[in-house]
CSV table of C-alpha atoms and ligand atoms in Angstrom, one decimal:
chain,number,residue,atom,x,y,z
D,1026,UNK,CA,-26.6,85.6,-57.0
D,1027,UNK,CA,-29.0,88.2,-58.4
D,1028,UNK,CA,-32.0,87.2,-60.5
D,1029,UNK,CA,-31.5,87.8,-64.2
D,1030,UNK,CA,-34.0,90.1,-65.9
D,1031,UNK,CA,-34.7,90.2,-69.6
D,1032,UNK,CA,-34.2,93.9,-69.7
D,1033,UNK,CA,-32.9,96.8,-67.6
D,1034,UNK,CA,-35.2,97.5,-64.6
D,1035,UNK,CA,-35.2,100.8,-62.7
D,1036,UNK,CA,-34.7,100.9,-58.9
D,1037,UNK,CA,-37.8,100.1,-56.8
D,1038,UNK,CA,-40.1,103.1,-56.7
D,1039,UNK,CA,-39.0,104.9,-59.8
D,1040,UNK,CA,-41.9,103.6,-61.9
D,1041,UNK,CA,-44.3,104.7,-59.2
D,1042,UNK,CA,-43.4,108.3,-59.9
D,1043,UNK,CA,-46.0,110.3,-61.8
D,1044,UNK,CA,-43.9,112.5,-64.2
D,1045,UNK,CA,-44.3,116.2,-63.9
D,1046,UNK,CA,-46.8,117.6,-66.4
D,1047,UNK,CA,-46.1,121.3,-67.3
D,1048,UNK,CA,-48.8,123.9,-67.8
D,1049,UNK,CA,-50.4,123.6,-71.3
D,1050,UNK,CA,-49.3,126.0,-74.0
D,1051,UNK,CA,-51.7,125.7,-76.9
D,1052,UNK,CA,-55.2,126.6,-77.7
D,1053,UNK,CA,-55.9,124.9,-81.1
D,1054,UNK,CA,-57.6,127.1,-83.7
D,1055,UNK,CA,-57.3,130.3,-81.6
D,1056,UNK,CA,-55.3,133.2,-83.3
D,1057,UNK,CA,-54.0,135.0,-80.2
D,1058,UNK,CA,-53.0,132.8,-77.3
D,1059,UNK,CA,-52.0,134.0,-73.8
D,1060,UNK,CA,-50.1,131.4,-71.7
D,1061,UNK,CA,-51.0,132.2,-68.1
D,1062,UNK,CA,-50.3,128.7,-66.8
D,1063,UNK,CA,-46.6,128.7,-65.7
D,1064,UNK,CA,-46.2,131.8,-63.6
D,1065,UNK,CA,-43.9,133.4,-66.2
D,1066,UNK,CA,-43.5,137.2,-66.0
D,1067,UNK,CA,-45.4,139.2,-68.7
D,1068,UNK,CA,-42.6,141.8,-68.7
D,1069,UNK,CA,-39.8,139.6,-70.0
D,1070,UNK,CA,-36.2,139.8,-68.8
D,1071,UNK,CA,-34.1,142.9,-68.1
D,1072,UNK,CA,-32.6,144.3,-71.4
D,1073,UNK,CA,-29.2,144.1,-69.6
D,1074,UNK,CA,-29.6,140.3,-69.1
D,1075,UNK,CA,-30.6,139.9,-72.8
D,1076,UNK,CA,-27.5,141.8,-73.8
D,1077,UNK,CA,-25.3,139.6,-71.6
D,1078,UNK,CA,-26.9,136.5,-73.0
D,1079,UNK,CA,-26.1,137.7,-76.6
D,1080,UNK,CA,-22.5,138.5,-75.7
D,1081,UNK,CA,-22.0,135.0,-74.3
D,1082,UNK,CA,-22.8,133.7,-77.8
D,1083,UNK,CA,-19.2,134.7,-78.9
D,1084,UNK,CA,-17.6,132.1,-76.6
D,1085,UNK,CA,-19.7,128.9,-77.1
D,1086,UNK,CA,-16.6,126.7,-77.5
D,1087,UNK,CA,-15.5,127.3,-74.0
D,1088,UNK,CA,-16.6,125.4,-70.9
D,1089,UNK,CA,-18.5,127.6,-68.4
D,1090,UNK,CA,-17.0,128.5,-65.0
D,1091,UNK,CA,-17.9,125.4,-62.9
D,1092,UNK,CA,-18.1,127.6,-59.8
D,1093,UNK,CA,-20.4,130.2,-61.4
D,1094,UNK,CA,-18.4,132.7,-59.5
D,1095,UNK,CA,-19.6,135.8,-61.4
D,1096,UNK,CA,-23.3,134.9,-60.7
D,1097,UNK,CA,-22.6,133.9,-57.0
D,1098,UNK,CA,-20.8,137.2,-56.4
D,1099,UNK,CA,-23.6,139.2,-58.0
D,1100,UNK,CA,-26.2,137.5,-55.9
D,1101,UNK,CA,-24.1,137.8,-52.8
D,1102,UNK,CA,-23.6,141.5,-53.3
D,1103,UNK,CA,-27.3,142.3,-54.0
D,1104,UNK,CA,-28.5,140.3,-51.0
D,1105,UNK,CA,-25.5,141.0,-48.6
D,1106,UNK,CA,-24.4,137.4,-48.4
D,1107,UNK,CA,-21.1,135.5,-48.4
D,1108,UNK,CA,-20.6,133.8,-51.9
D,1109,UNK,CA,-19.3,130.7,-50.0
D,1110,UNK,CA,-22.9,130.1,-48.8
D,1111,UNK,CA,-24.4,130.2,-52.3
D,1112,UNK,CA,-24.7,127.4,-54.8
D,1113,UNK,CA,-26.2,127.9,-58.2
D,1114,UNK,CA,-28.3,125.3,-60.1
D,1115,UNK,CA,-29.8,124.6,-63.5
D,1116,UNK,CA,-33.1,126.0,-62.2
D,1117,UNK,CA,-33.9,125.6,-58.5
D,1118,UNK,CA,-35.4,122.3,-59.5
D,1119,UNK,CA,-31.9,120.9,-59.8
D,1120,UNK,CA,-31.0,122.0,-56.3
D,1121,UNK,CA,-34.2,120.5,-54.9
D,1122,UNK,CA,-33.2,117.2,-56.6
D,1123,UNK,CA,-29.6,117.4,-55.3
D,1124,UNK,CA,-30.8,117.9,-51.7
D,1125,UNK,CA,-32.9,114.7,-52.0
D,1126,UNK,CA,-30.0,112.9,-53.6
D,1127,UNK,CA,-27.7,113.8,-50.8
D,1128,UNK,CA,-29.9,113.6,-47.7
D,1129,UNK,CA,-32.4,110.8,-48.5
D,1130,UNK,CA,-32.2,107.1,-49.2
D,1131,UNK,CA,-34.5,104.1,-49.0
D,1132,UNK,CA,-36.3,104.0,-45.7
D,1133,UNK,CA,-36.1,107.7,-45.1
D,1134,UNK,CA,-39.1,110.1,-45.1
D,1135,UNK,CA,-39.5,113.5,-46.6
D,1136,UNK,CA,-42.3,115.7,-45.4
D,1137,UNK,CA,-44.3,117.7,-47.9
D,1138,UNK,CA,-47.6,119.6,-47.6
D,1139,UNK,CA,-51.0,118.8,-49.1
D,1140,UNK,CA,-50.9,121.3,-51.9
D,1141,UNK,CA,-47.1,121.5,-52.2
D,1142,UNK,CA,-45.1,121.9,-55.4
D,1143,UNK,CA,-45.0,118.5,-57.2
D,1144,UNK,CA,-41.3,118.5,-57.8
D,1145,UNK,CA,-40.7,117.7,-54.1
D,1146,UNK,CA,-42.6,114.5,-54.2
D,1147,UNK,CA,-40.9,113.5,-57.5
D,1148,UNK,CA,-37.4,114.1,-56.1
D,1149,UNK,CA,-38.1,112.4,-52.7
D,1150,UNK,CA,-39.3,109.3,-54.6
D,1151,UNK,CA,-36.4,109.6,-57.1
D,1152,UNK,CA,-34.0,109.2,-54.1
D,1153,UNK,CA,-35.8,106.0,-53.1
D,1154,UNK,CA,-37.4,107.6,-50.0
D,1155,UNK,CA,-41.0,108.0,-48.9
D,1156,UNK,CA,-43.0,111.2,-49.2
D,1157,UNK,CA,-45.2,112.0,-46.2
D,1158,UNK,CA,-48.0,114.4,-47.0
D,1159,UNK,CA,-49.4,116.6,-44.3
D,1160,UNK,CA,-52.6,118.7,-44.3
D,1161,UNK,CA,-52.6,122.4,-44.9
D,1162,UNK,CA,-55.0,124.9,-43.1
D,1163,UNK,CA,-56.9,127.3,-45.2
D,1164,UNK,CA,-54.6,126.5,-48.2
D,1165,UNK,CA,-51.7,127.5,-46.0
D,1166,UNK,CA,-48.7,125.5,-44.6
D,1167,UNK,CA,-49.6,124.3,-41.1
D,1168,UNK,CA,-46.5,124.1,-38.9
D,1169,UNK,CA,-48.2,122.0,-36.2
D,1170,UNK,CA,-49.2,119.4,-38.7
D,1171,UNK,CA,-45.7,119.2,-40.0
D,1172,UNK,CA,-44.2,118.9,-36.6
D,1173,UNK,CA,-46.7,116.2,-35.7
D,1174,UNK,CA,-45.7,114.2,-38.8
D,1175,UNK,CA,-42.0,114.0,-37.9
D,1176,UNK,CA,-40.7,110.5,-37.1
D,1177,UNK,CA,-37.2,109.1,-36.5
D,1178,UNK,CA,-37.1,108.4,-40.3
D,1179,UNK,CA,-37.7,112.1,-41.3
D,1180,UNK,CA,-34.7,113.6,-43.0
D,1181,UNK,CA,-36.0,116.5,-45.0
D,1182,UNK,CA,-39.0,118.9,-44.9
D,1183,UNK,CA,-40.0,121.0,-47.9
D,1184,UNK,CA,-42.2,124.1,-47.8
D,1185,UNK,CA,-42.8,126.6,-50.5
D,1186,UNK,CA,-43.2,130.1,-49.0
D,1187,UNK,CA,-45.2,131.5,-50.7
D,1188,UNK,CA,-46.9,128.3,-51.8
D,1189,UNK,CA,-47.6,127.3,-55.4
D,1190,UNK,CA,-50.4,126.9,-56.5
D,1191,UNK,CA,-52.0,128.6,-53.4
D,1192,UNK,CA,-50.1,131.9,-53.3
D,1193,UNK,CA,-50.3,132.0,-49.5
D,1194,UNK,CA,-47.4,132.4,-47.1
D,1195,UNK,CA,-46.5,131.9,-43.5
D,1196,UNK,CA,-44.7,134.6,-41.5
D,1197,UNK,CA,-41.1,134.4,-40.4
D,1198,UNK,CA,-42.2,133.7,-36.8
D,1199,UNK,CA,-43.9,130.5,-38.0
D,1200,UNK,CA,-40.7,129.5,-39.9
D,1201,UNK,CA,-38.7,130.0,-36.7
D,1202,UNK,CA,-41.2,127.9,-34.8
D,1203,UNK,CA,-40.9,125.1,-37.4
D,1204,UNK,CA,-37.2,125.2,-37.3
D,1205,UNK,CA,-37.1,125.1,-33.5
D,1206,UNK,CA,-39.4,122.1,-33.4
D,1207,UNK,CA,-37.5,120.0,-35.9
D,1208,UNK,CA,-34.7,117.6,-34.9
D,1209,UNK,CA,-31.3,119.2,-35.7
D,1210,UNK,CA,-30.4,116.6,-38.3
D,1211,UNK,CA,-33.5,117.3,-40.4
D,1212,UNK,CA,-33.0,119.6,-43.4
D,1213,UNK,CA,-35.6,122.3,-43.7
D,1214,UNK,CA,-35.9,123.5,-47.3
D,1215,UNK,CA,-37.5,126.9,-47.7
D,1216,UNK,CA,-38.4,127.3,-51.4
D,1217,UNK,CA,-38.8,131.0,-51.9
D,1218,UNK,CA,-39.4,131.0,-55.7
D,1219,UNK,CA,-41.8,133.9,-55.4
D,1220,UNK,CA,-40.1,135.9,-52.6
D,1221,UNK,CA,-39.4,138.9,-54.8
D,1222,UNK,CA,-43.1,139.5,-55.2
D,1223,UNK,CA,-44.1,139.4,-51.5
D,1224,UNK,CA,-44.9,142.8,-49.9
D,1225,UNK,CA,-45.6,141.8,-46.3
D,1226,UNK,CA,-43.8,143.1,-43.2
D,1227,UNK,CA,-44.0,139.7,-41.4
D,1228,UNK,CA,-42.5,137.8,-44.4
D,1229,UNK,CA,-38.9,136.9,-44.7
D,1230,UNK,CA,-37.6,134.7,-47.6
D,1231,UNK,CA,-35.4,132.6,-45.3
D,1232,UNK,CA,-32.0,134.4,-45.4
D,1233,UNK,CA,-32.1,135.2,-41.7
D,1234,UNK,CA,-33.2,131.7,-40.6
D,1235,UNK,CA,-30.5,130.1,-42.8
D,1236,UNK,CA,-27.8,132.4,-41.3
D,1237,UNK,CA,-28.6,131.4,-37.8
D,1238,UNK,CA,-29.1,127.6,-38.2
D,1239,UNK,CA,-27.1,124.6,-39.5
D,1240,UNK,CA,-30.1,122.7,-40.9
D,1241,UNK,CA,-32.0,125.3,-43.0
D,1242,UNK,CA,-31.6,126.1,-46.7
D,1243,UNK,CA,-33.4,128.6,-48.9
D,1244,UNK,CA,-33.8,128.1,-52.7
D,1245,UNK,CA,-34.5,130.9,-55.1
D,1246,UNK,CA,-35.1,131.2,-58.8
D,1247,UNK,CA,-34.5,133.6,-61.8
D,1248,UNK,CA,-37.5,132.0,-63.5
D,1249,UNK,CA,-40.2,134.1,-62.1
D,1250,UNK,CA,-39.7,137.8,-61.3
D,1251,UNK,CA,-36.4,138.0,-63.3
D,1252,UNK,CA,-37.9,136.5,-66.4
D,1253,UNK,CA,-35.2,134.0,-67.2
D,1254,UNK,CA,-37.2,130.7,-67.1
D,1255,UNK,CA,-35.8,129.6,-70.4
D,1256,UNK,CA,-32.2,129.8,-69.2
D,1257,UNK,CA,-32.7,127.7,-66.0
D,1258,UNK,CA,-31.1,129.7,-63.2
D,1259,UNK,CA,-31.7,128.9,-59.6
D,1260,UNK,CA,-29.7,129.4,-56.4
D,1261,UNK,CA,-29.5,128.2,-52.9
D,1262,UNK,CA,-28.4,129.9,-49.7
D,1263,UNK,CA,-27.2,127.4,-47.2
D,1264,UNK,CA,-24.6,126.5,-44.5
D,1265,UNK,CA,-21.2,125.6,-46.1
D,1266,UNK,CA,-21.4,122.0,-44.9
D,1267,UNK,CA,-24.6,121.5,-47.0
D,1268,UNK,CA,-23.1,123.4,-50.0
D,1269,UNK,CA,-20.0,121.1,-49.7
D,1270,UNK,CA,-22.0,117.9,-49.8
D,1271,UNK,CA,-24.1,119.0,-52.8
D,1272,UNK,CA,-20.9,120.1,-54.6
D,1273,UNK,CA,-19.6,116.6,-54.5
D,1274,UNK,CA,-22.4,115.2,-56.5
D,1275,UNK,CA,-23.5,118.0,-58.8
D,1276,UNK,CA,-22.5,118.1,-62.5
D,1277,UNK,CA,-19.2,119.9,-62.6
D,1278,UNK,CA,-20.6,122.3,-65.3
D,1279,UNK,CA,-24.2,122.4,-64.2
D,1280,UNK,CA,-24.6,126.1,-65.0
D,1281,UNK,CA,-24.2,127.1,-68.6
D,1282,UNK,CA,-22.2,130.2,-69.5
D,1283,UNK,CA,-25.1,132.3,-71.1
D,1284,UNK,CA,-27.1,131.6,-67.9
D,1285,UNK,CA,-24.3,132.7,-65.6
D,1286,UNK,CA,-23.8,135.9,-67.6
D,1287,UNK,CA,-27.5,136.8,-68.0
D,1288,UNK,CA,-28.3,135.9,-64.4
D,1289,UNK,CA,-25.6,138.2,-63.0
D,1290,UNK,CA,-26.7,141.0,-65.3
D,1291,UNK,CA,-30.4,140.4,-64.3
D,1292,UNK,CA,-29.8,140.6,-60.5
D,1293,UNK,CA,-27.7,143.7,-60.8
D,1294,UNK,CA,-30.7,145.4,-62.5
D,1295,UNK,CA,-32.8,145.8,-59.4
D,1296,UNK,CA,-34.8,148.7,-60.8
D,1297,UNK,CA,-36.2,146.4,-63.6
D,1298,UNK,CA,-37.3,143.8,-61.1
D,1299,UNK,CA,-38.9,146.4,-58.9
D,1300,UNK,CA,-41.0,147.6,-61.8
D,1301,UNK,CA,-42.1,144.0,-62.4
D,1302,UNK,CA,-43.1,143.6,-58.8
D,1303,UNK,CA,-45.1,146.9,-58.8
D,1304,UNK,CA,-47.0,145.8,-61.9
D,1305,UNK,CA,-47.7,142.5,-60.3
D,1306,UNK,CA,-48.9,143.9,-57.1
D,1307,UNK,CA,-51.4,146.1,-58.9
D,1308,UNK,CA,-52.8,143.2,-60.9
D,1309,UNK,CA,-53.0,140.7,-58.1
D,1310,UNK,CA,-55.3,143.2,-56.3
D,1311,UNK,CA,-57.4,144.0,-59.4
D,1312,UNK,CA,-57.8,140.3,-60.5
D,1313,UNK,CA,-58.7,139.2,-57.0
D,1314,UNK,CA,-61.5,141.9,-56.5
D,1315,UNK,CA,-62.8,141.4,-60.1
D,1316,UNK,CA,-63.1,137.7,-59.7
D,1317,UNK,CA,-64.8,138.1,-56.3
D,1318,UNK,CA,-67.2,140.6,-57.8
D,1319,UNK,CA,-68.5,138.0,-60.3
D,1320,UNK,CA,-69.0,135.4,-57.5
D,1321,UNK,CA,-65.8,133.4,-57.6
D,1322,UNK,CA,-63.7,132.6,-54.6
D,1323,UNK,CA,-60.0,133.5,-54.7
D,1324,UNK,CA,-57.3,132.4,-52.3
D,1325,UNK,CA,-55.5,135.5,-51.1
D,1326,UNK,CA,-52.2,135.6,-53.0
D,1327,UNK,CA,-48.8,137.3,-52.3
D,1328,UNK,CA,-47.2,135.8,-55.4
D,1329,UNK,CA,-47.7,136.4,-59.2
D,1330,UNK,CA,-50.7,134.2,-59.6
D,1331,UNK,CA,-54.2,133.6,-58.2
D,1332,UNK,CA,-56.0,130.4,-57.4
D,1333,UNK,CA,-59.6,130.7,-58.5
D,1334,UNK,CA,-62.3,128.3,-57.1
D,1335,UNK,CA,-65.4,127.5,-59.1
D,1336,UNK,CA,-68.9,126.6,-58.1
D,1337,UNK,CA,-70.0,123.0,-57.8
D,1338,UNK,CA,-72.6,123.5,-60.4
D,1339,UNK,CA,-72.9,121.7,-63.7
D,1340,UNK,CA,-71.5,123.8,-66.5
D,1341,UNK,CA,-69.8,126.1,-64.1
D,1342,UNK,CA,-66.9,123.9,-62.8
D,1343,UNK,CA,-63.2,124.5,-63.3
D,1344,UNK,CA,-63.1,122.1,-66.2
D,1345,UNK,CA,-65.9,124.0,-68.0
D,1346,UNK,CA,-64.2,127.4,-67.3
D,1347,UNK,CA,-60.9,125.9,-68.6
D,1348,UNK,CA,-62.5,124.9,-71.9
D,1349,UNK,CA,-64.3,128.3,-72.2
D,1350,UNK,CA,-61.1,130.3,-71.5
D,1351,UNK,CA,-59.0,128.1,-73.8
D,1352,UNK,CA,-61.4,128.6,-76.7
D,1353,UNK,CA,-60.8,132.4,-76.3
D,1354,UNK,CA,-57.0,132.0,-76.1
D,1355,UNK,CA,-56.5,132.2,-72.3
D,1356,UNK,CA,-54.6,129.3,-71.0
D,1357,UNK,CA,-54.8,128.8,-67.2
D,1358,UNK,CA,-53.4,126.0,-65.1
D,1359,UNK,CA,-55.6,123.1,-64.1
D,1360,UNK,CA,-54.5,122.1,-60.6
D,1361,UNK,CA,-56.2,118.8,-60.0
D,1362,UNK,CA,-52.9,117.1,-59.4
D,1363,UNK,CA,-52.2,119.6,-56.6
D,1364,UNK,CA,-55.4,118.6,-54.8
D,1365,UNK,CA,-57.7,121.3,-56.3
D,1366,UNK,CA,-60.0,119.5,-58.6
D,1367,UNK,CA,-62.4,122.5,-59.0
D,1368,UNK,CA,-59.9,125.4,-59.3
D,1369,UNK,CA,-57.7,127.0,-61.8
D,1370,UNK,CA,-54.5,129.0,-61.3
D,1371,UNK,CA,-54.0,132.1,-63.3
D,1372,UNK,CA,-50.6,133.8,-63.6
D,1373,UNK,CA,-50.7,137.6,-63.8
D,1374,UNK,CA,-50.3,138.3,-67.6
D,1375,UNK,CA,-49.9,141.3,-69.8
D,1376,UNK,CA,-52.6,144.0,-69.3
D,1377,UNK,CA,-54.8,142.9,-72.2
D,1378,UNK,CA,-54.8,139.3,-71.1
D,1379,UNK,CA,-55.8,140.2,-67.5
D,1380,UNK,CA,-58.7,142.3,-68.8
D,1381,UNK,CA,-59.6,139.6,-71.3
D,1382,UNK,CA,-59.8,136.9,-68.6
D,1383,UNK,CA,-61.9,139.2,-66.3
D,1384,UNK,CA,-64.3,139.8,-69.1
D,1385,UNK,CA,-64.5,136.2,-70.2
D,1386,UNK,CA,-65.0,134.8,-66.7
D,1387,UNK,CA,-67.7,137.4,-66.2
D,1388,UNK,CA,-69.5,136.1,-69.3
D,1389,UNK,CA,-68.9,132.5,-68.2
D,1390,UNK,CA,-70.5,133.2,-64.8
D,1391,UNK,CA,-73.3,135.1,-66.4
D,1392,UNK,CA,-72.4,138.3,-64.6
D,1393,UNK,CA,-71.1,141.6,-65.8
D,1394,UNK,CA,-67.5,142.0,-64.6
P,496,PLP,C1,-41.5,128.0,-60.4
P,496,PLP,C2,-41.1,127.3,-59.2
P,496,PLP,C3,-39.8,127.0,-58.9
P,496,PLP,C4,-38.7,127.4,-59.9
P,496,PLP,O1,-38.2,126.4,-60.5
P,496,PLP,P1,-36.9,126.6,-61.5
P,496,PLP,O2,-36.4,125.3,-61.7
P,496,PLP,O3,-36.0,127.5,-60.8
P,496,PLP,O4,-37.5,127.2,-62.8
P,496,PLP,C5,-39.5,126.4,-57.7
P,496,PLP,N1,-40.4,126.2,-56.8
P,496,PLP,C6,-41.7,126.6,-57.0
P,496,PLP,C7,-42.7,126.3,-55.9
P,496,PLP,C8,-42.1,127.1,-58.2
P,496,PLP,O5,-43.3,127.4,-58.4
């Protein structure tokens, strides 16, 4: 007979989870605020996506297509994939959660990296399993460290490539080496949320590795380069057996109709996203060299944000810079919970905000930018 409790009690482990805290949005008392804390695009969504979203307003009484076929076909045609290997989610966050729900249980281990995205840990623990954290090297995923951490309890490995909040990446040769070193039953999750932004010849988002292996999945999002964060649109490219397993437990209408319509229109508008990527590339370079010129260290980024490291000097630490920038309306992301107590992450913003942060940090550091 089970012990009676005086109130409902969550499963063991649930109350050990530290809930996700999003980037802050407000700077009290400041007239013009720039939110540079959530890696949102400064360029908005494609006008075609906005149009499709508005058109969807005419049919709100109808359930969405539970297969999200229009969106899956649009993604498949742009990326040259089979729609049967694509599953869409209410943000890629939902897909990360479903993977844990399906492949993990109590006693299992999920490997994550030192500065990895916090959602992985939350979802591993939510499934009752144990997160195993491995070191990174120079703020970059270390394949050897991951392989050394594999035990007979390991069921899943999460890496973000590029990483958030680091902005670093590992080349496809390293991804292949990681896959080759893992037991065949371990799911390797390649979270490529920032793939659109990467301009490196040795980078591959994961499509090729998924296509040639039964245990690799790639997740992608419309929240970043496509500018649809509010709508929650993510997708996964995976072997059909994995898609089938996730389809058994997902909500039957997990994607809403405006999101399906806007997502399909957004991905068909590749010229819009290419412009966003060019704008980003220019600013990643400008921000990095400007911050280095005023004496700050910046982790080299291939994504749409930079990780800025502050001096260990009283009055010049990340917390001081955060306060200073917030008072001027520039909201960056404190990344203490990601293992960077003296750093801030800045998303590439609109031109005037980027210039503004360069100028403000120059003043903060007592140097001319
Ligand atoms: C932003 C981000 C996502 C995207 O999440 P959505 O749920 O699709 O908005 C996924 N992974 C990482 C590492 C991210 O930074």
